[in-house]
Amino acid sequence: MLIFLVTSALAWLSSIWHPQKHTCDRLTVHRIPGVHILSIETQERHNYSFPAVPSLNPTDVHDLDFCDVTVTLTHPGGDDFVTVSIWLPLTDWNGRFQATGGGGLAAGYIGPAQAAAVNQGYVAASTDGGLTLNGTINPQTGAWALRPDGSLNTALLKNYAHRSIHDMTVIGKALTQSFYGTPPKFSYWNGCSTGGRQGYFAAALYPEHFDGILAGAPAINLPHLYSYLFWAPVLMINSVTPPQCVFHAFQKATIDACDPLDGAIDGLISYYDPETCDFGPETLIGETIECSELDSNITITSEHANLVDQIIQGPHIADGRRLWYGLAPGASFRGTADTITTNESTTPNPFFPSIGWTKNFVFQDSDYDVLSMDFEDFDTAALLSIARYTDILGSEGHYLYDFQYTGGKLLSWHGLADDIIPSSGTIQYRDRIEEDIEDLDEVDEFYRLFLAPGVGHCGGGYGPTPTDPFGALVRWVEEGVPPETLGAAGVNGDGEVVTRELCRYPLVLVYDGDGDVNDAGSFSCEYPEEVV
Ligand SMILES: *[C@@H]1O[C@H](CO)[C@@H](O)[C@H](O)[C@H]1NC(C)=O
Ligand SMILES: *[C@@H]1O[C@H](CO)[C@@H](O)[C@H](O)[C@H]1NC(C)=O
Ligand SMILES: *[C@@H]1O[C@H](CO)[C@@H](O)[C@H](O)[C@H]1NC(C)=O
Ligand SMILES: *[C@@H]1O[C@H](CO)[C@@H](O)[C@H](O)[C@H]1NC(C)=O
């Protein structure tokens, strides 16, 4: 006892003499129910640099000094092997914790997403959720879904769906306490696509983990969304597979037809009303266009027009049932209708994670040949995806009462020209929460959704992209200043800078009639019913 007191007193004195010095060894994590920690390894990193990775970490980061902690764990009975990575700034910690999300069939990206957060002073967490099988596979193959005997790996599926969010957050907060002697003052989630879905799942399933959640382009309807992702490839396999120049022509014609309807000819479809923008793909039939992929010209056929019409209408099965939304007007076709042209011959190039989903999750057959699917196979696959995975990966049963009650804030945004996840699914979710809570203002107090015209999946596309949505979230959480609009900037096809203040749904951007169309100040936010 006496020795303990003396050591404690010495430790206390030492902390006074060396207030900034945190030691990276002897970090501990207390027992976590349902988790068996296998190892904790720590390493001090100094002058650490990380190259830019688009959308995760847009610029190079340099000179990071942090404690790099790698925790491995398993879930008893699950036979999984999960790696959790926590980076703790050695100096200038900003008092906050940030958990970062994954994409496609990956639960997280250890490294790139954390680098950006540590650079801003956050403790940053990421995990592979066990989906790399201890670094031996690319999780985007979806090969982790099946055990060697061919059965579904339900432990990894659970990690992917939500458990990895919980594990990394509990461990990250515990290590923060162990390292700095104090828990984080504020905790955040930051993710897009699958990372966005994880953010929505965190709000619904772990409402006390985060004070603020940034969730971009969320893959919240994955089992249904899958039918959209594979619709275009199946259409092409069974009709015509055009080079991308053909799709570009349709994309451009759609933008030309629907852009003016929001009042501003700015190359952006800011407000889309299917009643007024009835662009008909058949109007391009017979037009001859230059085609860089073919090194010659190509004439648009009725088969091309029919294909585009079907992609925009969205997936449906033989009995006519529509399963999901179609491609947003003005979006690129690259996301789901990508093709590769070599030597005059063009083949479909389906979105990579959706190939893994078809083989390993839907048919549970890693040898399944996705490029031979006919419409009957498509119907089977789409219905199986919904039947098997809606319980664990759908969001229909999720509610946000507890998140609202604990004071959490959910800031979400979605590109209106997202070519991989149609924003309609996110709008549907927000509408459902609104109907559920029955009071739009009350929803706005904790959950806001911003739609970004012309922006693709988590960025890209041709419209102005949100510049600092995470900063807006932090101001909302810590200063109580809710984002009325979300600042966005980009460069248009003529190389001119375009800015917008994106509106929170259901408001839409409306042009003032005579200002510079590149300038955010020429637009305001109005309810769509007030737009004439
Ligand atoms: C980090 O870089 C700075 C200057 O660039 C240098 O003074 C310092 O010694 C370096 N520290 C380590 C641990 O390499
Ligand atoms: C994981 O991989 C590391 C490095 O390759 C190896 O040392 C370790 O034994 C592996 N662990 C398991 C549980 O497979
Ligand atoms: C392709 O079409 C353009 C007009 O769209 C025309 O100027 C050009 O000569 C054509 N090239 C070929 C190889 O036919
Ligand atoms: C394309 O054609 C050229 C010349 O006929 C041939 O050398 C080349 O291997 C072909 N490439 C592919 C990918 O088929």
Coordinates of C-alpha atoms and ligand atoms in Angstrom, one line a residue:
M1 CA 0.0 0.0 0.0
L2 CA 2.7 2.4 1.0
I3 CA 4.7 1.5 -2.1
F4 CA 1.6 2.2 -4.2
L5 CA 1.1 5.6 -2.6
V6 CA 4.8 6.5 -3.1
T7 CA 4.6 5.4 -6.8
S8 CA 1.4 7.3 -7.3
A9 CA 2.8 10.4 -5.7
L10 CA 5.9 10.1 -7.9
A11 CA 3.8 9.6 -11.0
W12 CA 1.8 12.7 -10.0
L13 CA 4.9 14.8 -9.4
S14 CA 6.3 13.5 -12.7
S15 CA 3.1 14.6 -14.5
I16 CA 3.5 18.1 -13.1
W17 CA 7.2 18.2 -14.2
H18 CA 6.5 16.9 -17.7
P19 CA 3.0 18.0 -18.4
Q20 CA 3.1 17.4 -22.2
K21 CA 4.8 14.0 -22.1
H22 CA 2.5 11.0 -22.7
T23 CA 4.1 7.6 -22.8
C24 CA 3.1 5.2 -25.5
D25 CA 3.8 2.0 -23.6
R26 CA 1.7 0.4 -20.8
L27 CA -1.6 1.4 -22.3
T28 CA -4.5 -0.6 -21.1
V29 CA -8.1 -1.4 -22.1
H30 CA -10.5 -2.7 -19.5
R31 CA -12.7 -5.7 -20.1
I32 CA -15.3 -5.2 -22.9
P33 CA -18.3 -7.5 -22.8
G34 CA -18.4 -9.9 -25.8
V35 CA -14.9 -9.0 -26.9
H36 CA -11.7 -11.0 -26.2
I37 CA -8.6 -8.8 -26.7
L38 CA -5.7 -10.8 -28.1
S39 CA -2.9 -8.2 -28.2
I40 CA -2.2 -4.5 -27.8
E41 CA 0.9 -3.2 -29.6
T42 CA 2.1 0.4 -29.4
Q43 CA 4.7 2.3 -31.4
E44 CA 5.6 6.0 -31.2
R45 CA 5.6 7.6 -34.7
H46 CA 7.5 10.8 -35.4
N47 CA 7.6 13.0 -38.4
Y48 CA 5.1 10.6 -40.0
S49 CA 3.9 11.4 -43.6
F50 CA 0.9 10.1 -45.4
P51 CA 0.2 10.6 -49.1
A52 CA -3.1 12.1 -50.3
V53 CA -6.0 9.6 -50.8
P54 CA -9.0 11.2 -52.5
S55 CA -12.1 11.6 -50.3
L56 CA -10.4 10.2 -47.2
N57 CA -7.4 12.4 -46.9
P58 CA -7.4 14.9 -49.8
T59 CA -4.0 16.4 -49.2
D60 CA -0.6 15.0 -48.2
V61 CA 0.0 15.2 -44.5
H62 CA 3.4 15.6 -42.9
D63 CA 5.2 15.6 -39.6
L64 CA 2.6 13.7 -37.6
D65 CA 3.7 12.7 -34.1
F66 CA 1.4 10.1 -32.6
C67 CA 1.2 7.0 -30.6
D68 CA 0.2 4.2 -33.0
V69 CA -1.8 1.5 -31.1
T70 CA -2.9 -1.7 -32.8
V71 CA -5.4 -3.8 -30.9
T72 CA -6.3 -7.3 -32.1
L73 CA -9.4 -9.0 -30.8
T74 CA -11.9 -11.8 -31.4
H75 CA -15.5 -12.4 -30.5
P76 CA -15.8 -15.6 -28.5
G77 CA -17.5 -18.2 -30.6
G78 CA -17.0 -16.1 -33.8
D79 CA -13.5 -17.2 -34.7
D80 CA -12.8 -13.8 -36.2
F81 CA -9.5 -11.8 -36.0
V82 CA -10.1 -8.1 -36.0
T83 CA -7.5 -5.3 -36.1
V84 CA -8.4 -2.0 -34.5
S85 CA -6.0 1.0 -35.0
I86 CA -6.0 4.0 -32.7
W87 CA -3.7 6.9 -33.4
L88 CA -3.2 9.3 -30.4
P89 CA -1.5 12.6 -31.0
L90 CA 1.7 12.9 -28.9
T91 CA 1.2 16.7 -28.7
D92 CA -1.6 19.2 -29.3
W93 CA -4.4 16.7 -28.8
N94 CA -7.6 18.7 -29.4
G95 CA -9.6 16.8 -26.7
R96 CA -11.7 14.9 -29.3
F97 CA -12.2 11.4 -30.6
Q98 CA -13.0 10.6 -34.3
A99 CA -13.9 7.2 -35.6
T100 CA -13.6 6.8 -39.3
G101 CA -15.6 4.5 -41.6
G102 CA -15.2 2.2 -44.6
G103 CA -16.4 1.9 -48.1
G104 CA -17.8 -0.8 -50.4
L105 CA -17.3 -4.1 -48.6
A106 CA -14.6 -2.8 -46.3
A107 CA -15.3 -1.8 -42.7
G108 CA -12.6 0.8 -42.6
Y109 CA -9.3 2.0 -44.0
I110 CA -6.5 1.8 -41.4
G111 CA -4.2 4.7 -42.2
P112 CA -5.4 7.2 -44.7
A113 CA -8.6 8.3 -43.0
Q114 CA -6.8 8.5 -39.6
A115 CA -4.0 10.6 -41.0
A116 CA -6.3 13.5 -41.9
A117 CA -7.9 13.4 -38.4
V118 CA -4.7 13.2 -36.5
N119 CA -3.4 16.1 -38.6
Q120 CA -6.3 18.1 -37.1
G121 CA -5.5 17.0 -33.5
Y122 CA -8.0 14.2 -33.1
V123 CA -7.5 10.8 -31.7
A124 CA -8.4 8.8 -34.7
A125 CA -9.8 5.3 -35.0
S126 CA -10.2 2.8 -37.8
T127 CA -10.7 -1.0 -38.0
D128 CA -10.7 -3.7 -40.7
G129 CA -13.6 -5.4 -38.8
G130 CA -11.8 -8.7 -39.5
L131 CA -12.7 -8.4 -43.1
T132 CA -9.1 -8.5 -44.5
L133 CA -8.7 -12.0 -42.9
N134 CA -5.6 -10.7 -41.1
G135 CA -4.4 -8.8 -44.1
T136 CA -4.6 -11.7 -46.5
I137 CA -7.4 -10.5 -48.8
N138 CA -8.8 -7.3 -50.3
P139 CA -12.2 -7.0 -48.5
Q140 CA -13.8 -5.5 -51.6
T141 CA -13.7 -9.0 -53.1
G142 CA -16.3 -10.0 -50.5
A143 CA -14.4 -13.3 -50.1
W144 CA -14.7 -12.8 -46.3
A145 CA -18.4 -13.6 -46.5
L146 CA -17.8 -17.4 -46.8
R147 CA -16.0 -19.7 -44.5
P148 CA -13.7 -22.3 -46.0
D149 CA -16.6 -24.8 -45.9
G150 CA -18.8 -22.4 -48.0
S151 CA -21.1 -21.4 -45.2
L152 CA -21.9 -17.7 -44.4
N153 CA -19.5 -16.1 -41.9
T154 CA -22.0 -14.6 -39.7
A155 CA -19.4 -13.1 -37.3
L156 CA -17.8 -11.1 -40.0
L157 CA -21.2 -10.1 -41.4
K158 CA -22.1 -8.8 -38.0
N159 CA -18.8 -6.9 -37.8
Y160 CA -19.5 -5.3 -41.2
A161 CA -23.0 -4.4 -40.4
H162 CA -22.4 -2.7 -37.0
R163 CA -20.3 -4.4 -34.4
S164 CA -17.0 -3.0 -35.7
I165 CA -18.3 0.5 -35.0
H166 CA -18.9 -0.4 -31.4
D167 CA -15.6 -2.2 -30.9
M168 CA -13.4 0.5 -32.3
T169 CA -15.2 3.2 -30.4
V170 CA -15.2 1.6 -27.0
I171 CA -11.5 0.7 -27.5
G172 CA -10.6 4.2 -28.8
K173 CA -12.2 5.9 -25.9
A174 CA -10.6 3.6 -23.4
L175 CA -7.2 4.2 -24.9
T176 CA -7.8 7.9 -24.9
Q177 CA -8.5 7.7 -21.2
S178 CA -5.5 5.5 -20.6
F179 CA -3.1 7.8 -22.6
Y180 CA -4.2 11.3 -21.6
G181 CA -5.8 10.4 -18.2
T182 CA -9.1 11.9 -19.4
P183 CA -11.8 10.7 -21.7
P184 CA -12.5 12.7 -25.0
K185 CA -14.6 15.8 -24.4
F186 CA -16.4 15.1 -27.7
S187 CA -16.7 12.0 -29.9
Y188 CA -17.4 12.0 -33.7
W189 CA -18.1 9.6 -36.5
N190 CA -16.8 10.5 -40.0
G191 CA -17.7 8.3 -43.0
C192 CA -19.0 8.2 -46.6
S193 CA -20.7 5.5 -48.6
T194 CA -20.4 2.4 -46.4
G195 CA -18.9 4.8 -43.9
G196 CA -22.1 6.9 -44.2
R197 CA -24.2 3.8 -43.6
Q198 CA -22.1 3.0 -40.6
G199 CA -22.8 6.5 -39.3
Y200 CA -26.6 6.0 -39.7
F201 CA -26.3 2.6 -38.0
A202 CA -24.3 4.2 -35.2
A203 CA -27.1 6.7 -34.7
A204 CA -29.8 4.0 -34.6
L205 CA -27.9 1.2 -32.8
Y206 CA -25.3 2.9 -30.6
P207 CA -26.9 6.3 -29.9
E208 CA -24.6 7.1 -27.0
H209 CA -21.3 6.6 -28.8
F210 CA -21.1 9.8 -30.7
D211 CA -22.0 13.5 -30.1
G212 CA -21.8 14.1 -33.8
I213 CA -22.1 11.9 -36.9
L214 CA -21.0 13.0 -40.4
A215 CA -22.6 10.6 -42.9
G216 CA -22.0 11.2 -46.6
A217 CA -23.8 9.2 -49.4
P218 CA -24.9 6.5 -47.0
A219 CA -25.2 2.9 -48.4
I220 CA -28.2 2.5 -46.0
N221 CA -30.3 0.3 -48.2
L222 CA -27.6 -2.1 -49.4
P223 CA -29.8 -5.2 -49.9
H224 CA -32.1 -3.2 -52.2
L225 CA -29.4 -1.0 -53.6
Y226 CA -27.7 -4.1 -54.9
S227 CA -30.5 -4.5 -57.4
Y228 CA -29.7 -1.1 -58.8
L229 CA -26.0 -1.8 -58.9
F230 CA -26.4 -4.9 -61.0
W231 CA -29.4 -3.7 -63.2
A232 CA -27.3 -1.9 -65.8
P233 CA -24.7 -4.8 -66.2
V234 CA -27.5 -7.3 -66.7
L235 CA -29.3 -5.1 -69.2
M236 CA -26.1 -4.7 -71.1
I237 CA -25.2 -8.4 -71.0
N238 CA -28.6 -9.1 -72.5
S239 CA -28.9 -6.3 -75.0
V240 CA -26.2 -4.0 -76.1
T241 CA -22.9 -2.9 -74.4
P242 CA -22.0 0.5 -75.6
P243 CA -18.7 2.3 -75.3
Q244 CA -18.7 5.1 -72.7
C245 CA -19.0 7.8 -75.4
V246 CA -22.6 6.8 -76.0
F247 CA -23.4 7.2 -72.3
H248 CA -21.7 10.6 -72.2
A249 CA -23.9 11.8 -75.0
F250 CA -27.0 10.8 -73.0
Q251 CA -25.7 12.3 -69.8
K252 CA -25.0 15.6 -71.6
A253 CA -28.4 15.7 -73.3
T254 CA -30.1 15.1 -70.0
I255 CA -28.2 17.9 -68.3
D256 CA -29.0 20.2 -71.2
A257 CA -32.7 19.4 -71.0
C258 CA -33.1 19.6 -67.2
D259 CA -30.6 22.2 -66.1
P260 CA -32.7 25.3 -67.1
L261 CA -35.7 24.1 -65.0
D262 CA -34.3 25.4 -61.8
G263 CA -34.0 28.9 -63.3
A264 CA -30.3 29.0 -63.9
I265 CA -28.3 27.7 -66.9
D266 CA -25.3 26.7 -64.9
G267 CA -24.7 23.1 -66.0
L268 CA -26.3 21.8 -62.8
I269 CA -29.6 20.1 -62.2
S270 CA -30.3 21.7 -58.8
Y271 CA -33.9 20.8 -58.6
Y272 CA -35.3 17.8 -60.4
D273 CA -39.0 17.4 -61.0
P274 CA -39.8 14.3 -63.1
E275 CA -43.0 16.0 -64.2
T276 CA -41.2 18.9 -65.9
C277 CA -37.9 17.2 -66.8
D278 CA -39.2 14.5 -69.1
F279 CA -36.0 14.1 -71.1
G280 CA -36.7 11.2 -73.5
P281 CA -33.6 9.2 -74.5
E282 CA -35.3 8.4 -77.8
T283 CA -34.6 11.9 -79.0
L284 CA -31.0 11.0 -79.6
I285 CA -31.7 8.0 -81.9
G286 CA -30.0 8.5 -85.2
E287 CA -27.5 11.1 -84.0
T288 CA -23.8 10.5 -84.9
I289 CA -21.3 11.3 -82.2
E290 CA -17.5 11.2 -82.1
C291 CA -16.2 8.3 -80.0
S292 CA -12.8 8.4 -78.5
E293 CA -13.0 4.8 -77.3
L294 CA -13.6 3.6 -80.9
D295 CA -11.4 6.1 -82.6
S296 CA -14.3 6.7 -85.0
N297 CA -17.9 7.9 -85.0
I298 CA -20.9 6.0 -83.8
T299 CA -24.6 6.4 -84.4
I300 CA -27.0 6.2 -81.5
T301 CA -29.5 3.4 -82.0
S302 CA -32.9 2.6 -80.5
E303 CA -31.2 -0.2 -78.5
H304 CA -29.0 2.4 -76.9
A305 CA -31.9 4.7 -76.1
N306 CA -33.9 1.8 -74.6
L307 CA -30.9 0.8 -72.4
V308 CA -30.5 4.3 -71.1
D309 CA -34.3 4.5 -70.4
Q310 CA -34.2 1.3 -68.4
I311 CA -31.2 2.4 -66.4
I312 CA -32.9 5.6 -65.5
Q313 CA -36.2 3.9 -64.6
G314 CA -34.4 1.6 -62.3
P315 CA -34.4 -2.1 -61.6
H316 CA -37.6 -4.1 -61.8
I317 CA -38.4 -7.8 -62.0
A318 CA -40.5 -9.9 -64.4
D319 CA -43.8 -9.3 -62.5
G320 CA -43.2 -5.6 -62.9
R321 CA -42.2 -4.9 -59.3
R322 CA -39.8 -2.0 -59.1
L323 CA -37.0 -2.8 -56.6
W324 CA -35.1 0.4 -56.3
Y325 CA -34.5 3.8 -57.8
G326 CA -32.8 4.4 -61.1
L327 CA -29.8 6.5 -62.1
A328 CA -30.2 10.1 -61.1
P329 CA -30.7 12.5 -64.1
G330 CA -27.4 14.1 -65.1
A331 CA -25.3 11.5 -63.2
S332 CA -22.4 9.7 -64.9
F333 CA -23.0 6.1 -66.1
R334 CA -19.5 5.1 -64.9
G335 CA -20.7 3.9 -61.5
T336 CA -23.0 1.1 -62.5
A337 CA -22.9 1.0 -66.4
D338 CA -19.1 1.1 -66.8
T339 CA -17.7 -0.6 -69.8
I340 CA -14.3 -1.4 -71.2
T341 CA -13.5 -1.0 -74.9
T342 CA -10.5 -2.6 -76.5
N343 CA -10.0 -3.2 -80.2
E344 CA -13.6 -2.2 -81.1
S345 CA -15.1 -4.7 -78.7
T346 CA -16.9 -3.5 -75.5
T347 CA -17.6 -5.5 -72.4
P348 CA -19.5 -4.5 -69.1
N349 CA -17.3 -3.7 -66.1
P350 CA -19.7 -4.0 -63.1
F351 CA -19.0 -2.0 -59.9
F352 CA -16.3 -4.2 -58.2
P353 CA -17.8 -4.7 -54.7
S354 CA -21.2 -5.7 -56.3
I355 CA -19.5 -8.6 -58.1
G356 CA -18.3 -9.9 -54.7
W357 CA -21.8 -9.3 -53.3
T358 CA -23.4 -11.4 -56.1
K359 CA -21.0 -14.3 -55.8
N360 CA -20.4 -14.6 -52.1
F361 CA -23.4 -13.1 -50.4
V362 CA -26.2 -13.7 -52.8
F363 CA -25.4 -17.0 -54.4
Q364 CA -22.8 -18.1 -51.8
D365 CA -20.7 -19.5 -54.7
S366 CA -17.3 -17.9 -55.3
D367 CA -17.2 -19.4 -58.8
Y368 CA -20.5 -17.8 -60.0
D369 CA -20.0 -16.1 -63.3
V370 CA -21.7 -12.7 -63.0
L371 CA -21.1 -11.9 -66.7
S372 CA -23.5 -14.6 -67.8
M373 CA -26.5 -13.5 -65.8
D374 CA -29.9 -13.4 -67.7
F375 CA -33.0 -11.6 -66.4
E376 CA -34.2 -14.6 -64.6
D377 CA -30.9 -14.8 -62.7
F378 CA -31.2 -11.1 -62.0
D379 CA -34.7 -11.5 -60.5
T380 CA -33.4 -14.4 -58.3
A381 CA -30.3 -12.5 -57.2
A382 CA -32.2 -9.3 -56.4
L383 CA -34.9 -11.0 -54.4
L384 CA -32.3 -13.2 -52.5
S385 CA -30.3 -10.1 -51.6
I386 CA -33.3 -8.5 -50.1
A387 CA -34.6 -11.6 -48.4
R388 CA -31.3 -12.6 -46.9
Y389 CA -29.8 -9.3 -45.8
T390 CA -32.5 -6.8 -45.1
D391 CA -32.6 -7.8 -41.4
I392 CA -29.0 -7.2 -40.8
L393 CA -28.1 -4.5 -43.4
G394 CA -31.3 -2.8 -44.1
S395 CA -32.4 0.3 -42.2
E396 CA -36.2 -0.1 -42.3
G397 CA -36.4 -1.0 -38.6
H398 CA -34.1 1.8 -37.5
Y399 CA -35.3 4.7 -35.5
L400 CA -33.4 7.7 -34.1
Y401 CA -35.4 8.5 -30.9
D402 CA -32.5 7.5 -28.6
F403 CA -30.0 9.5 -30.6
Q404 CA -32.3 12.5 -30.5
Y405 CA -32.9 12.1 -26.8
T406 CA -29.2 11.9 -25.9
G407 CA -28.6 15.1 -27.9
G408 CA -26.6 13.7 -30.8
K409 CA -26.4 15.5 -34.1
L410 CA -26.5 13.7 -37.5
L411 CA -25.2 15.7 -40.4
S412 CA -25.7 14.0 -43.7
W413 CA -25.1 15.0 -47.3
H414 CA -25.5 13.3 -50.7
G415 CA -24.6 14.2 -54.3
L416 CA -27.6 14.6 -56.6
A417 CA -25.5 13.1 -59.4
D418 CA -24.2 10.2 -57.3
D419 CA -23.7 7.3 -59.8
I420 CA -23.3 4.6 -57.3
I421 CA -25.9 5.3 -54.5
P422 CA -28.9 7.3 -55.7
S423 CA -29.7 10.1 -53.2
S424 CA -33.4 9.0 -53.4
G425 CA -32.7 6.3 -50.8
T426 CA -31.3 8.8 -48.3
I427 CA -34.3 11.1 -49.0
Q428 CA -36.6 8.2 -48.3
Y429 CA -34.9 7.6 -45.0
R430 CA -35.1 11.2 -44.0
D431 CA -38.8 11.3 -45.0
R432 CA -39.5 8.2 -42.9
I433 CA -37.9 9.8 -39.8
E434 CA -39.9 12.9 -40.4
E435 CA -43.2 11.0 -40.7
D436 CA -42.2 9.1 -37.6
I437 CA -41.4 12.2 -35.5
E438 CA -44.2 14.1 -37.2
D439 CA -42.5 17.5 -36.8
L440 CA -40.0 18.8 -39.3
D441 CA -38.5 21.3 -36.9
E442 CA -37.9 18.7 -34.3
V443 CA -36.1 16.5 -36.8
D444 CA -34.0 19.5 -38.0
E445 CA -32.8 20.0 -34.4
F446 CA -30.7 16.8 -34.6
Y447 CA -30.7 15.5 -38.2
R448 CA -30.1 17.5 -41.3
L449 CA -29.6 16.3 -44.9
F450 CA -27.9 18.4 -47.6
L451 CA -28.2 17.6 -51.3
A452 CA -25.3 18.6 -53.6
P453 CA -26.3 19.3 -57.3
G454 CA -23.9 17.7 -59.8
V455 CA -21.8 15.9 -57.2
G456 CA -21.0 12.3 -57.7
H457 CA -20.3 9.5 -55.1
C458 CA -18.7 11.1 -52.0
G459 CA -17.3 13.9 -54.2
G460 CA -16.3 14.0 -57.8
G461 CA -18.9 14.6 -60.5
Y462 CA -19.1 18.2 -61.8
G463 CA -20.9 20.2 -59.1
P464 CA -19.5 22.1 -56.1
T465 CA -18.6 19.7 -53.3
P466 CA -19.0 20.5 -49.6
T467 CA -15.8 22.1 -48.4
D468 CA -15.9 21.5 -44.6
P469 CA -18.9 19.4 -43.6
F470 CA -17.0 18.1 -40.6
G471 CA -16.3 21.6 -39.3
A472 CA -20.0 22.4 -39.7
L473 CA -20.8 19.3 -37.5
V474 CA -18.3 20.3 -34.8
R475 CA -19.9 23.8 -34.6
W476 CA -23.3 22.3 -34.4
V477 CA -22.3 19.9 -31.6
E478 CA -20.0 22.2 -29.6
E479 CA -21.3 25.7 -30.1
G480 CA -25.0 24.8 -30.7
V481 CA -24.9 26.5 -34.2
P482 CA -26.9 24.3 -36.5
P483 CA -25.8 24.4 -40.2
E484 CA -28.5 26.4 -42.1
T485 CA -26.6 25.8 -45.4
L486 CA -23.4 23.8 -46.2
G487 CA -20.7 25.7 -48.1
A488 CA -19.6 24.0 -51.3
A489 CA -17.0 24.8 -54.0
G490 CA -15.8 23.4 -57.3
V491 CA -14.5 24.2 -60.8
N492 CA -16.8 24.0 -63.8
G493 CA -16.0 22.7 -67.3
D494 CA -14.7 26.1 -68.3
G495 CA -12.3 26.2 -65.4
E496 CA -14.3 28.8 -63.4
V497 CA -14.7 28.5 -59.7
V498 CA -18.3 27.8 -58.7
T499 CA -19.6 28.2 -55.2
R500 CA -22.9 27.2 -53.6
E501 CA -24.5 27.3 -50.1
L502 CA -26.2 23.9 -50.3
C503 CA -29.7 23.8 -48.9
R504 CA -31.0 21.5 -46.2
Y505 CA -33.6 19.1 -47.4
P506 CA -36.4 19.7 -48.3
L507 CA -35.3 23.2 -49.3
V508 CA -33.9 23.6 -52.8
L509 CA -31.6 26.1 -54.5
V510 CA -33.4 28.8 -56.4
Y511 CA -31.7 31.3 -58.6
D512 CA -32.3 35.0 -58.0
G513 CA -32.7 35.6 -61.8
D514 CA -29.8 37.9 -62.6
G515 CA -26.7 37.3 -60.5
D516 CA -23.5 35.4 -61.5
V517 CA -24.5 31.8 -61.8
N518 CA -21.1 30.7 -60.5
D519 CA -21.7 32.6 -57.2
A520 CA -23.4 31.2 -54.2
G521 CA -24.9 34.6 -53.4
S522 CA -27.1 34.4 -56.5
F523 CA -29.1 31.6 -55.0
S524 CA -31.4 31.1 -52.0
C525 CA -33.1 28.1 -50.4
E526 CA -36.8 27.7 -50.8
Y527 CA -39.4 25.0 -50.3
P528 CA -40.0 23.2 -53.6
E529 CA -43.7 24.1 -53.6
E530 CA -42.8 27.8 -53.7
V531 CA -40.6 27.3 -56.8
V532 CA -42.4 28.4 -59.9
Ligands
LIG1 C1 11.5 15.7 -37.0 O1 11.8 16.7 -37.9 C2 12.3 17.8 -37.3 C3 12.6 18.9 -38.3 O2 12.1 18.6 -39.5 C4 13.7 17.4 -36.6 O3 14.2 18.5 -35.9 C5 13.4 16.3 -35.6 O4 14.7 15.8 -35.1 C6 12.7 15.1 -36.3 N1 12.4 14.2 -35.2 C7 12.6 12.9 -35.4 C8 12.2 12.0 -34.2 O5 13.0 12.4 -36.4
LIG2 C1 -1.8 -12.5 -38.5 O1 -0.7 -12.0 -39.3 C2 0.5 -11.8 -38.6 C3 1.5 -11.2 -39.6 O2 1.4 -11.8 -40.8 C4 0.9 -13.1 -38.0 O3 2.1 -13.0 -37.3 C5 -0.1 -13.7 -37.0 O4 0.2 -14.9 -36.5 C6 -1.5 -13.8 -37.8 N1 -2.5 -14.0 -36.8 C7 -3.5 -14.9 -37.0 C8 -4.4 -15.1 -35.8 O5 -3.6 -15.5 -38.0
LIG3 C1 -17.3 12.2 -87.2 O1 -18.3 13.2 -87.1 C2 -17.9 14.5 -87.2 C3 -19.0 15.4 -86.9 O2 -19.7 15.0 -85.7 C4 -17.2 14.8 -88.5 O3 -16.7 16.1 -88.5 C5 -16.1 13.8 -88.7 O4 -15.6 14.0 -90.0 C6 -16.6 12.4 -88.5 N1 -15.4 11.5 -88.6 C7 -15.5 10.3 -89.2 C8 -14.2 9.5 -89.2 O5 -16.5 10.0 -89.9
LIG4 C1 -5.8 -5.5 -80.3 O1 -5.4 -5.7 -81.7 C2 -4.0 -5.7 -81.9 C3 -3.8 -5.7 -83.4 O2 -4.7 -6.5 -84.1 C4 -3.4 -6.8 -81.2 O3 -1.9 -6.8 -81.3 C5 -3.7 -6.7 -79.7 O4 -3.2 -7.8 -79.0 C6 -5.2 -6.6 -79.4 N1 -5.4 -6.3 -78.0 C7 -6.4 -7.0 -77.3 C8 -6.5 -6.5 -75.9 O5 -7.1 -7.9 -77.8

